């Protein structure tokens, strides 16, 4: 993380569509990162479409970005947010820009969700039938949303602002090297920390309750 001499500060920007623990892993991670950077003395700016109440400290400046989405074009939402955030970020002189999920203007990209092409590849393997798998892949190739995601991926990792990648596991780092041709010197593996204050239930009881709910036998995957 960028640091300066005592008495000065670092201006950091977090680029993500939404911040909030209830929304998902990346959105929860963003909130924790924002609070940590603020605690380190950074001047933190957040570019987001939505930020849940109580997620970030009062001193953090939020730049709300809610680009107009044409009716019936929800698949453009991610692209329109990325373009709006790029314009704002390019007009400021931030020392550190951290991007999460599908944005393309950043110094550092935290790969909380992994590499999207790898996710698709792994998801396709759940189909035993080659025919079903081929139909599933055809639906992805024909999906406007997936067209947008592929365009964003090319812009993220092959454009002028090529970020340094922070991967949460070696497998994810290997995926970025394979699917996006990222050089090893542009990837670091930083495992996610455990939240030692989180209250965990009995995993065995939760597993058994889930299996009963879905009528799954003990040996059934």
Coordinates of N, CA and C in Angstrom, one line a residue:
X1 N 0.9 -1.2 0.0 CA 0.0 0.0 0.0 C 0.9 1.2 0.0
X2 N 0.5 2.2 -0.8 CA 1.3 3.5 -0.9 C 1.3 4.2 0.5
X3 N 2.5 4.6 0.9 CA 2.6 5.4 2.1 C 3.5 6.6 1.8
X4 N 3.3 7.6 2.6 CA 4.2 8.8 2.6 C 4.8 9.1 3.9
X5 N 5.7 10.1 3.9 CA 6.3 10.4 5.2 C 5.3 10.9 6.2
X6 N 5.6 10.8 7.5 CA 4.7 11.4 8.5 C 4.4 12.8 8.2
X7 N 3.1 13.2 8.5 CA 2.7 14.6 8.2 C 2.1 14.8 6.9
X8 N 2.2 13.8 6.0 CA 1.5 13.9 4.7 C 0.5 12.8 4.6
X9 N -0.2 12.7 3.4 CA -1.2 11.7 3.3 C -1.2 11.2 1.9
X10 N -1.9 10.1 1.7 CA -2.0 9.5 0.4 C -3.5 9.6 0.0
X11 N -3.8 10.0 -1.2 CA -5.2 10.0 -1.7 C -5.4 8.7 -2.5
X12 N -6.4 8.0 -2.0 CA -6.7 6.7 -2.5 C -8.2 6.7 -3.0
X13 N -8.4 6.0 -4.1 CA -9.8 5.9 -4.7 C -10.1 4.4 -4.8
X14 N -11.4 4.1 -4.4 CA -11.9 2.7 -4.6 C -12.9 2.8 -5.7
X15 N -12.8 1.9 -6.7 CA -13.6 1.9 -7.9 C -14.4 0.6 -7.9
X16 N -15.7 0.7 -7.5 CA -16.6 -0.5 -7.5 C -18.0 0.0 -7.6
X17 N -18.9 -0.8 -8.2 CA -20.3 -0.4 -8.4 C -21.0 -0.2 -7.1
X18 N -20.8 -1.1 -6.1 CA -21.6 -1.1 -4.8 C -20.7 -1.5 -3.7
X19 N -21.0 -0.9 -2.5 CA -20.2 -1.3 -1.3 C -21.3 -1.7 -0.2
X20 N -21.1 -2.9 0.4 CA -22.0 -3.3 1.4 C -21.8 -4.8 1.7
X21 N -21.8 -5.2 2.9 CA -21.5 -6.6 3.3 C -22.7 -7.5 2.8
X22 N -23.9 -7.0 2.8 CA -25.0 -7.8 2.4 C -25.1 -8.1 0.9
X23 N -24.3 -7.4 0.1 CA -24.4 -7.5 -1.4 C -23.5 -8.6 -1.9
X24 N -22.4 -9.0 -1.3 CA -21.6 -10.0 -1.8 C -20.2 -9.9 -1.3
X25 N -19.3 -10.8 -1.7 CA -17.9 -10.9 -1.2 C -17.1 -9.6 -1.6
X26 N -17.2 -9.3 -2.9 CA -16.4 -8.1 -3.3 C -16.8 -6.8 -2.7
X27 N -18.2 -6.7 -2.5 CA -18.7 -5.5 -1.9 C -18.4 -5.4 -0.4
X28 N -18.4 -6.5 0.2 CA -17.9 -6.6 1.6 C -16.5 -6.3 1.8
X29 N -15.7 -6.8 0.9 CA -14.2 -6.6 0.9 C -13.9 -5.1 0.7
X30 N -14.7 -4.5 -0.2 CA -14.4 -3.1 -0.5 C -14.7 -2.2 0.7
X31 N -15.7 -2.6 1.5 CA -16.0 -1.8 2.7 C -14.9 -2.0 3.7
X32 N -14.4 -3.2 3.9 CA -13.3 -3.4 4.8 C -12.0 -2.7 4.4
X33 N -11.8 -2.7 3.1 CA -10.6 -2.0 2.6 C -10.7 -0.5 2.8
X34 N -11.8 0.0 2.5 CA -12.0 1.5 2.7 C -11.8 1.9 4.2
X35 N -12.4 1.1 5.1 CA -12.2 1.4 6.5 C -10.7 1.3 6.9
X36 N -10.0 0.3 6.4 CA -8.6 0.1 6.7 C -7.8 1.2 6.2
X37 N -8.0 1.6 4.9 CA -7.2 2.7 4.3 C -7.5 4.0 5.1
X38 N -8.7 4.3 5.5 CA -9.0 5.4 6.3 C -8.3 5.4 7.6
X39 N -8.3 4.2 8.2 CA -7.6 4.1 9.5 C -6.1 4.3 9.4
X40 N -5.5 4.1 8.2 CA -4.1 4.3 8.0 C -3.8 5.7 7.7
X41 N -4.8 6.6 7.6 CA -4.5 8.0 7.4 C -4.7 8.4 5.9
X42 N -5.1 7.5 5.1 CA -5.3 7.9 3.7 C -6.6 8.8 3.5
X43 N -6.5 9.7 2.5 CA -7.7 10.5 2.1 C -8.4 9.6 1.1
X44 N -9.5 9.0 1.5 CA -10.2 8.0 0.7 C -11.4 8.5 0.0
X45 N -11.4 8.2 -1.3 CA -12.6 8.5 -2.2 C -13.2 7.2 -2.7
X46 N -14.5 7.2 -2.8 CA -15.2 6.0 -3.2 C -16.1 6.4 -4.4
X47 N -15.8 5.7 -5.6 CA -16.7 5.9 -6.7 C -17.6 4.6 -6.8
X48 N -18.9 4.8 -6.6 CA -19.8 3.7 -6.5 C -21.2 4.2 -7.0
X49 N -22.0 3.2 -7.4 CA -23.4 3.5 -7.7 C -24.2 3.5 -6.4
X50 N -23.9 2.6 -5.4 CA -24.6 2.6 -4.2 C -23.6 2.2 -3.1
X51 N -23.8 2.8 -1.9 CA -23.0 2.5 -0.7 C -24.0 2.4 0.4
X52 N -24.0 1.2 1.1 CA -24.9 0.9 2.1 C -24.6 1.8 3.4
X53 N -25.6 2.2 4.1 CA -25.4 3.0 5.3 C -24.5 2.2 6.3
X54 N -23.6 3.0 7.0 CA -22.8 2.4 8.0 C -21.6 1.6 7.6
X55 N -21.4 1.5 6.3 CA -20.3 0.7 5.7 C -19.0 1.4 5.7
X56 N -19.0 2.7 5.6 CA -17.7 3.5 5.5 C -17.7 4.6 6.5
X57 N -16.5 5.1 6.9 CA -16.3 6.2 7.9 C -16.9 7.5 7.3
X58 N -17.2 8.4 8.2 CA -17.8 9.7 7.8 C -16.9 10.5 7.0
X59 N -15.6 10.4 7.2 CA -14.6 11.2 6.5 C -14.3 10.8 5.1
X60 N -14.9 9.7 4.7 CA -14.6 9.2 3.3 C -15.6 9.9 2.4
X61 N -15.0 10.4 1.3 CA -15.8 11.1 0.3 C -16.4 10.1 -0.8
X62 N -17.7 10.1 -1.0 CA -18.3 9.3 -1.9 C -18.7 10.1 -3.2
X63 N -18.3 9.5 -4.3 CA -18.7 10.1 -5.6 C -19.8 9.2 -6.2
X64 N -21.0 9.5 -6.0 CA -22.1 8.7 -6.5 C -22.2 8.8 -8.0
X65 N -22.2 7.6 -8.6 CA -22.3 7.5 -10.1 C -23.5 6.7 -10.5
X66 N -24.5 7.3 -11.0 CA -25.7 6.6 -11.4 C -26.0 6.9 -12.9
X67 N -25.2 6.4 -13.8 CA -25.5 6.7 -15.2 C -26.9 6.2 -15.7
X68 N -27.5 7.0 -16.6 CA -28.8 6.7 -17.1 C -28.7 5.4 -18.0
X69 N -29.6 4.4 -17.6 CA -29.6 3.2 -18.4 C -30.8 3.2 -19.2
X70 N -30.7 3.0 -20.6 CA -31.9 3.0 -21.4 C -32.8 1.8 -21.0
X71 N -34.1 2.0 -21.2 CA -35.1 0.9 -20.8 C -34.8 -0.3 -21.6
X72 N -34.8 -1.4 -20.9 CA -34.5 -2.7 -21.6 C -33.0 -3.0 -21.8
X73 N -32.2 -2.1 -21.3 CA -30.7 -2.3 -21.6 C -29.9 -2.5 -20.3
X74 N -30.5 -3.3 -19.3 CA -29.8 -3.5 -18.1 C -28.4 -4.1 -18.3
X75 N -28.2 -4.8 -19.4 CA -26.9 -5.5 -19.6 C -25.8 -4.4 -19.9
X76 N -26.2 -3.2 -20.1 CA -25.2 -2.1 -20.3 C -24.8 -1.5 -18.9
X77 N -25.4 -1.8 -17.9 CA -25.2 -1.1 -16.6 C -23.7 -1.1 -16.2
X78 N -23.1 -2.3 -16.2 CA -21.7 -2.4 -15.8 C -20.8 -1.5 -16.7
X79 N -21.0 -1.6 -18.0 CA -20.2 -0.7 -18.9 C -20.4 0.7 -18.6
X80 N -21.6 1.2 -18.4 CA -21.9 2.6 -18.2 C -21.3 3.1 -16.9
X81 N -21.3 2.2 -15.9 CA -20.7 2.6 -14.6 C -19.2 2.7 -14.8
X82 N -18.6 1.7 -15.5 CA -17.1 1.8 -15.7 C -16.7 3.0 -16.5
X83 N -17.5 3.4 -17.5 CA -17.1 4.6 -18.3 C -17.3 5.8 -17.4
X84 N -18.3 5.9 -16.6 CA -18.5 7.1 -15.8 C -17.4 7.2 -14.7
X85 N -17.0 6.1 -14.1 CA -15.9 6.1 -13.1 C -14.6 6.5 -13.8
X86 N -14.4 6.0 -15.0 CA -13.1 6.4 -15.7 C -13.0 7.9 -15.9
X87 N -14.1 8.5 -16.3 CA -14.1 9.9 -16.5 C -13.8 10.7 -15.3
X88 N -14.4 10.3 -14.1 CA -14.1 11.0 -12.9 C -12.7 10.8 -12.4
X89 N -12.3 9.5 -12.5 CA -10.9 9.2 -12.0 C -9.8 9.9 -12.8
X90 N -10.1 10.0 -14.1 CA -9.1 10.7 -15.0 C -9.0 12.2 -14.8
X91 N -10.0 12.7 -14.1 CA -10.0 14.2 -13.9 C -9.4 14.5 -12.5
X92 N -9.0 13.5 -11.8 CA -8.4 13.7 -10.5 C -6.9 13.2 -10.5
X93 N -6.2 13.5 -9.5 CA -4.8 13.1 -9.4 C -4.7 12.2 -8.2
X94 N -5.2 11.0 -8.2 CA -5.1 10.1 -7.1 C -3.8 9.3 -7.1
X95 N -3.2 9.1 -5.9 CA -2.0 8.4 -5.7 C -2.2 6.9 -6.0
X96 N -3.4 6.4 -5.5 CA -3.7 5.0 -5.6 C -5.1 4.8 -6.0
X97 N -5.4 4.1 -7.1 CA -6.7 3.7 -7.5 C -6.8 2.2 -7.5
X98 N -7.8 1.7 -6.6 CA -8.0 0.3 -6.5 C -9.3 -0.1 -7.1
X99 N -9.3 -1.0 -8.1 CA -10.5 -1.4 -8.7 C -10.9 -2.8 -8.3
X100 N -12.2 -3.0 -8.2 CA -12.8 -4.4 -7.9 C -13.9 -4.7 -8.9
X101 N -14.0 -5.9 -9.3 CA -14.9 -6.5 -10.2 C -14.7 -5.9 -11.6
X102 N -15.7 -5.4 -12.3 CA -15.6 -5.1 -13.8 C -15.5 -3.7 -14.0
X103 N -14.3 -3.1 -13.6 CA -13.9 -1.7 -13.9 C -12.5 -1.8 -14.5
X104 N -12.2 -0.7 -15.3 CA -10.9 -0.8 -16.1 C -10.0 0.4 -15.9
X105 N -10.3 1.3 -15.0 CA -9.4 2.4 -14.7 C -8.9 2.3 -13.3
X106 N -7.6 1.8 -13.1 CA -7.1 1.6 -11.8 C -5.6 1.3 -11.9
X107 N -4.9 1.5 -10.7 CA -3.5 1.1 -10.6 C -3.4 -0.4 -10.2
X108 N -4.3 -0.8 -9.3 CA -4.3 -2.1 -8.7 C -5.7 -2.7 -8.9
X109 N -5.8 -4.0 -9.3 CA -7.1 -4.7 -9.4 C -7.1 -5.8 -8.4
X110 N -8.0 -5.8 -7.5 CA -8.2 -6.8 -6.5 C -9.1 -7.9 -7.1
X111 N -8.6 -9.0 -7.3 CA -9.4 -10.1 -8.1 C -10.2 -10.9 -7.1
X112 N -11.1 -10.3 -6.4 CA -11.9 -11.0 -5.4 C -12.8 -12.0 -6.0
X113 N -13.3 -11.7 -7.2 CA -14.2 -12.6 -7.9 C -13.5 -13.6 -8.9
X114 N -12.2 -13.5 -9.0 CA -11.4 -14.4 -9.9 C -11.5 -13.8 -11.3
X115 N -11.0 -14.6 -12.2 CA -11.0 -14.3 -13.7 C -12.3 -14.7 -14.3
X116 N -13.1 -13.8 -14.9 CA -14.4 -14.2 -15.4 C -14.4 -15.3 -16.4
X117 N -13.4 -15.4 -17.4 CA -13.4 -16.5 -18.3 C -13.2 -17.8 -17.6
X118 N -12.4 -17.8 -16.5 CA -12.2 -19.1 -15.7 C -13.5 -19.5 -15.0
X119 N -14.2 -18.5 -14.5 CA -15.5 -18.8 -13.9 C -16.5 -19.5 -14.9
X120 N -16.5 -18.9 -16.1 CA -17.4 -19.6 -17.1 C -16.9 -21.0 -17.4
X121 N -15.6 -21.2 -17.6 CA -15.1 -22.5 -17.9 C -15.4 -23.5 -16.9
X122 N -15.2 -23.1 -15.6 CA -15.5 -24.0 -14.5 C -17.0 -24.3 -14.4
X123 N -17.8 -23.2 -14.6 CA -19.3 -23.4 -14.5 C -19.8 -24.4 -15.6
X124 N -19.2 -24.4 -16.8 CA -19.6 -25.3 -17.9 C -19.4 -26.7 -17.5
X125 N -18.5 -27.0 -16.7 CA -18.1 -28.4 -16.4 C -19.2 -29.2 -15.6
X126 N -20.2 -28.4 -15.1 CA -21.2 -29.1 -14.3 C -22.1 -29.9 -15.2
X127 N -22.1 -29.7 -16.5 CA -22.9 -30.4 -17.4 C -22.2 -31.7 -17.8
X128 N -22.9 -32.8 -17.6 CA -22.3 -34.1 -17.9 C -22.4 -34.3 -19.4
X129 N -23.5 -33.8 -20.1 CA -23.7 -34.0 -21.5 C -22.9 -33.0 -22.3
X130 N -22.2 -33.4 -23.3 CA -21.5 -32.5 -24.2 C -22.5 -31.6 -24.9
X131 N -23.7 -32.1 -25.2 CA -24.7 -31.3 -25.9 C -25.2 -30.2 -25.0
X132 N -25.5 -30.5 -23.8 CA -26.0 -29.5 -22.8 C -24.9 -28.5 -22.6
X133 N -23.7 -28.9 -22.6 CA -22.6 -28.0 -22.4 C -22.4 -27.0 -23.6
X134 N -22.6 -27.6 -24.8 CA -22.5 -26.8 -26.0 C -23.6 -25.8 -26.1
X135 N -24.8 -26.2 -25.7 CA -26.0 -25.2 -25.7 C -25.7 -24.1 -24.6
X136 N -25.2 -24.5 -23.5 CA -24.9 -23.5 -22.5 C -23.9 -22.5 -23.0
X137 N -22.8 -23.0 -23.6 CA -21.8 -22.1 -24.2 C -22.4 -21.2 -25.3
X138 N -23.2 -21.7 -26.1 CA -23.9 -20.9 -27.1 C -24.7 -19.8 -26.5
X139 N -25.4 -20.1 -25.4 CA -26.1 -19.0 -24.8 C -25.3 -17.9 -24.3
X140 N -24.1 -18.2 -23.8 CA -23.1 -17.2 -23.3 C -22.6 -16.4 -24.5
X141 N -22.2 -17.1 -25.6 CA -21.7 -16.3 -26.7 C -22.8 -15.4 -27.4
X142 N -24.0 -15.7 -27.2 CA -25.1 -14.9 -27.8 C -25.6 -13.9 -26.8
X143 N -25.1 -13.8 -25.6 CA -25.6 -12.9 -24.5 C -25.0 -11.5 -24.7
X144 N -25.8 -10.5 -24.8 CA -25.2 -9.1 -24.8 C -24.4 -8.8 -23.6
X145 N -24.9 -9.3 -22.4 CA -24.2 -9.1 -21.2 C -22.8 -9.7 -21.2
X146 N -22.7 -10.9 -21.8 CA -21.3 -11.5 -21.9 C -20.5 -10.7 -22.9
X147 N -21.1 -10.2 -24.0 CA -20.3 -9.3 -24.9 C -19.7 -8.2 -24.2
X148 N -20.5 -7.5 -23.3 CA -20.0 -6.4 -22.5 C -18.9 -6.8 -21.6
X149 N -19.1 -8.0 -20.9 CA -18.0 -8.5 -20.0 C -16.7 -8.8 -20.7
X150 N -16.8 -9.3 -21.9 CA -15.6 -9.6 -22.7 C -14.9 -8.3 -23.1
X151 N -15.7 -7.3 -23.5 CA -15.1 -6.0 -23.9 C -14.4 -5.4 -22.7
X152 N -15.1 -5.5 -21.5 CA -14.5 -4.9 -20.3 C -13.2 -5.6 -20.0
X153 N -13.1 -7.0 -20.1 CA -11.9 -7.7 -19.8 C -10.8 -7.3 -20.7
X154 N -11.0 -7.1 -22.0 CA -10.0 -6.6 -22.9 C -9.5 -5.2 -22.5
X155 N -10.4 -4.4 -22.0 CA -10.0 -3.0 -21.6 C -9.3 -3.1 -20.3
X156 N -9.7 -4.0 -19.4 CA -9.1 -4.1 -18.1 C -7.6 -4.5 -18.2
X157 N -7.3 -5.5 -18.9 CA -6.0 -6.1 -18.9 C -5.2 -6.0 -20.1
X158 N -5.7 -5.4 -21.2 CA -5.0 -5.2 -22.4 C -4.9 -3.7 -22.9
X159 N -5.5 -2.8 -22.1 CA -5.5 -1.4 -22.5 C -4.3 -0.6 -22.0
X160 N -4.5 0.7 -22.0 CA -3.3 1.5 -21.6 C -3.1 1.5 -20.1
X161 N -4.1 1.3 -19.3 CA -4.0 1.3 -17.9 C -4.0 -0.1 -17.3
X162 N -2.9 -0.8 -17.6 CA -2.8 -2.2 -17.2 C -2.5 -2.2 -15.7
X163 N -3.3 -2.8 -14.9 CA -3.1 -2.8 -13.4 C -2.3 -3.9 -12.9
X164 N -1.8 -3.7 -11.7 CA -1.2 -4.8 -11.0 C -2.3 -5.6 -10.4
X165 N -2.2 -7.0 -10.4 CA -3.3 -7.9 -10.0 C -3.0 -8.4 -8.6
X166 N -3.9 -8.3 -7.7 CA -3.8 -8.9 -6.4 C -4.8 -10.1 -6.4
X167 N -4.3 -11.3 -6.4 CA -5.1 -12.5 -6.4 C -5.2 -13.1 -5.0
X168 N -6.3 -13.6 -4.6 CA -6.5 -14.2 -3.3 C -5.9 -15.6 -3.2
X169 N -5.5 -16.2 -4.3 CA -5.0 -17.6 -4.3 C -4.1 -17.9 -5.5
X170 N -3.3 -18.8 -5.4 CA -2.4 -19.2 -6.5 C -3.2 -19.6 -7.7
X171 N -4.3 -20.4 -7.5 CA -5.1 -20.8 -8.6 C -5.7 -19.6 -9.4
X172 N -6.1 -18.5 -8.7 CA -6.6 -17.3 -9.3 C -5.5 -16.6 -10.1
X173 N -4.3 -16.6 -9.5 CA -3.2 -16.0 -10.2 C -2.9 -16.8 -11.5
X174 N -2.9 -18.1 -11.5 CA -2.7 -18.9 -12.6 C -3.8 -18.6 -13.7
X175 N -5.0 -18.4 -13.2 CA -6.1 -18.1 -14.2 C -5.9 -16.8 -14.9
X176 N -5.4 -15.8 -14.2 CA -5.1 -14.5 -14.9 C -4.0 -14.6 -15.9
X177 N -3.0 -15.4 -15.5 CA -1.9 -15.6 -16.4 C -2.3 -16.4 -17.7
X178 N -3.2 -17.3 -17.5 CA -3.7 -18.2 -18.6 C -4.7 -17.5 -19.5
X179 N -5.7 -16.9 -18.9 CA -6.9 -16.4 -19.6 C -6.6 -15.0 -20.1
X180 N -5.8 -14.2 -19.4 CA -5.6 -12.8 -19.7 C -4.1 -12.5 -20.1
X181 N -3.3 -13.5 -20.1 CA -1.9 -13.3 -20.5 C -1.2 -12.3 -19.7
X182 N -1.4 -12.3 -18.3 CA -0.8 -11.4 -17.4 C 0.6 -11.9 -17.1
X183 N 1.6 -11.0 -17.2 CA 3.0 -11.4 -16.8 C 3.1 -11.7 -15.3
X184 N 3.9 -12.6 -14.9 CA 4.1 -12.9 -13.5 C 4.4 -11.7 -12.6
X185 N 5.2 -10.8 -13.2 CA 5.6 -9.7 -12.3 C 4.5 -8.7 -12.1
X186 N 3.3 -8.9 -12.8 CA 2.2 -8.0 -12.6 C 1.1 -8.7 -11.7
X187 N 1.5 -9.8 -11.0 CA 0.5 -10.5 -10.2 C 1.2 -10.8 -8.8
X188 N 0.5 -10.5 -7.8 CA 0.9 -11.0 -6.4 C -0.3 -11.7 -5.8
X189 N 0.0 -12.7 -5.0 CA -1.0 -13.5 -4.3 C -1.0 -13.0 -2.8
X190 N -2.2 -12.6 -2.4 CA -2.4 -12.1 -1.1 C -3.7 -12.8 -0.5
X191 N -3.5 -13.9 0.2 CA -4.7 -14.6 0.7 C -5.6 -13.7 1.6
X192 N -6.9 -13.9 1.5 CA -7.8 -13.2 2.3 C -7.6 -13.5 3.8
X193 N -7.7 -12.5 4.6 CA -7.6 -12.8 6.1 C -8.9 -13.3 6.6
X194 N -8.8 -14.0 7.8 CA -10.0 -14.4 8.5 C -10.5 -13.4 9.4
X195 N -11.8 -13.2 9.4 CA -12.5 -12.3 10.4 C -12.6 -13.0 11.7
X196 N -11.7 -12.7 12.6 CA -11.7 -13.5 13.9 C -12.8 -13.1 14.8
X197 N -13.5 -12.0 14.5 CA -14.6 -11.5 15.3 C -15.9 -12.1 14.9
X198 N -16.0 -12.7 13.7 CA -17.2 -13.2 13.2 C -17.7 -14.4 14.0
X199 N -19.0 -14.5 14.2 CA -19.6 -15.6 14.9 C -19.9 -16.7 13.9
X200 N -19.4 -17.9 14.1 CA -19.6 -19.0 13.2 C -20.5 -20.0 13.8
X201 N -21.5 -20.5 13.1 CA -22.4 -21.5 13.6 C -21.7 -22.9 13.5
X202 N -22.5 -23.9 13.8 CA -22.0 -25.3 13.7 C -22.1 -25.7 12.3
X203 N -21.0 -25.9 11.6 CA -21.0 -26.2 10.1 C -21.7 -27.5 9.8
X204 N -21.5 -28.5 10.7 CA -22.1 -29.8 10.5 C -23.7 -29.7 10.6
X205 N -24.2 -29.0 11.6 CA -25.6 -28.8 11.7 C -26.2 -28.0 10.5
X206 N -25.4 -27.0 10.0 CA -25.9 -26.3 8.9 C -25.9 -27.1 7.6
X207 N -24.9 -28.0 7.5 CA -24.8 -28.9 6.3 C -26.0 -29.9 6.3
X208 N -26.3 -30.4 7.5 CA -27.4 -31.4 7.6 C -28.8 -30.7 7.3
X209 N -28.9 -29.5 7.9 CA -30.2 -28.8 7.6 C -30.4 -28.5 6.2
X210 N -29.3 -28.1 5.5 CA -29.4 -27.8 4.0 C -29.7 -29.1 3.3
X211 N -29.1 -30.2 3.6 CA -29.4 -31.4 2.9 C -30.9 -31.9 3.1
X212 N -31.4 -31.7 4.3 CA -32.8 -32.1 4.6 C -33.7 -31.2 3.7
X213 N -33.4 -29.9 3.7 CA -34.2 -28.9 2.9 C -34.3 -29.3 1.5
X214 N -33.2 -29.8 0.9 CA -33.2 -30.1 -0.5 C -33.3 -31.6 -0.8
X215 N -33.6 -32.4 0.2 CA -33.8 -33.8 0.0 C -32.6 -34.5 -0.6
X216 N -31.4 -34.2 0.0 CA -30.1 -34.8 -0.5 C -29.7 -35.9 0.4
X217 N -29.3 -37.0 -0.1 CA -28.8 -38.1 0.7 C -27.3 -37.8 1.2
X218 N -26.9 -38.5 2.3 CA -25.6 -38.2 2.8 C -24.4 -38.3 1.8
X219 N -24.5 -39.2 0.9 CA -23.4 -39.4 -0.1 C -23.6 -38.7 -1.4
X220 N -24.7 -38.0 -1.5 CA -25.0 -37.3 -2.8 C -24.4 -36.0 -2.9
X221 N -23.7 -35.7 -4.0 CA -23.1 -34.4 -4.2 C -24.1 -33.5 -4.9

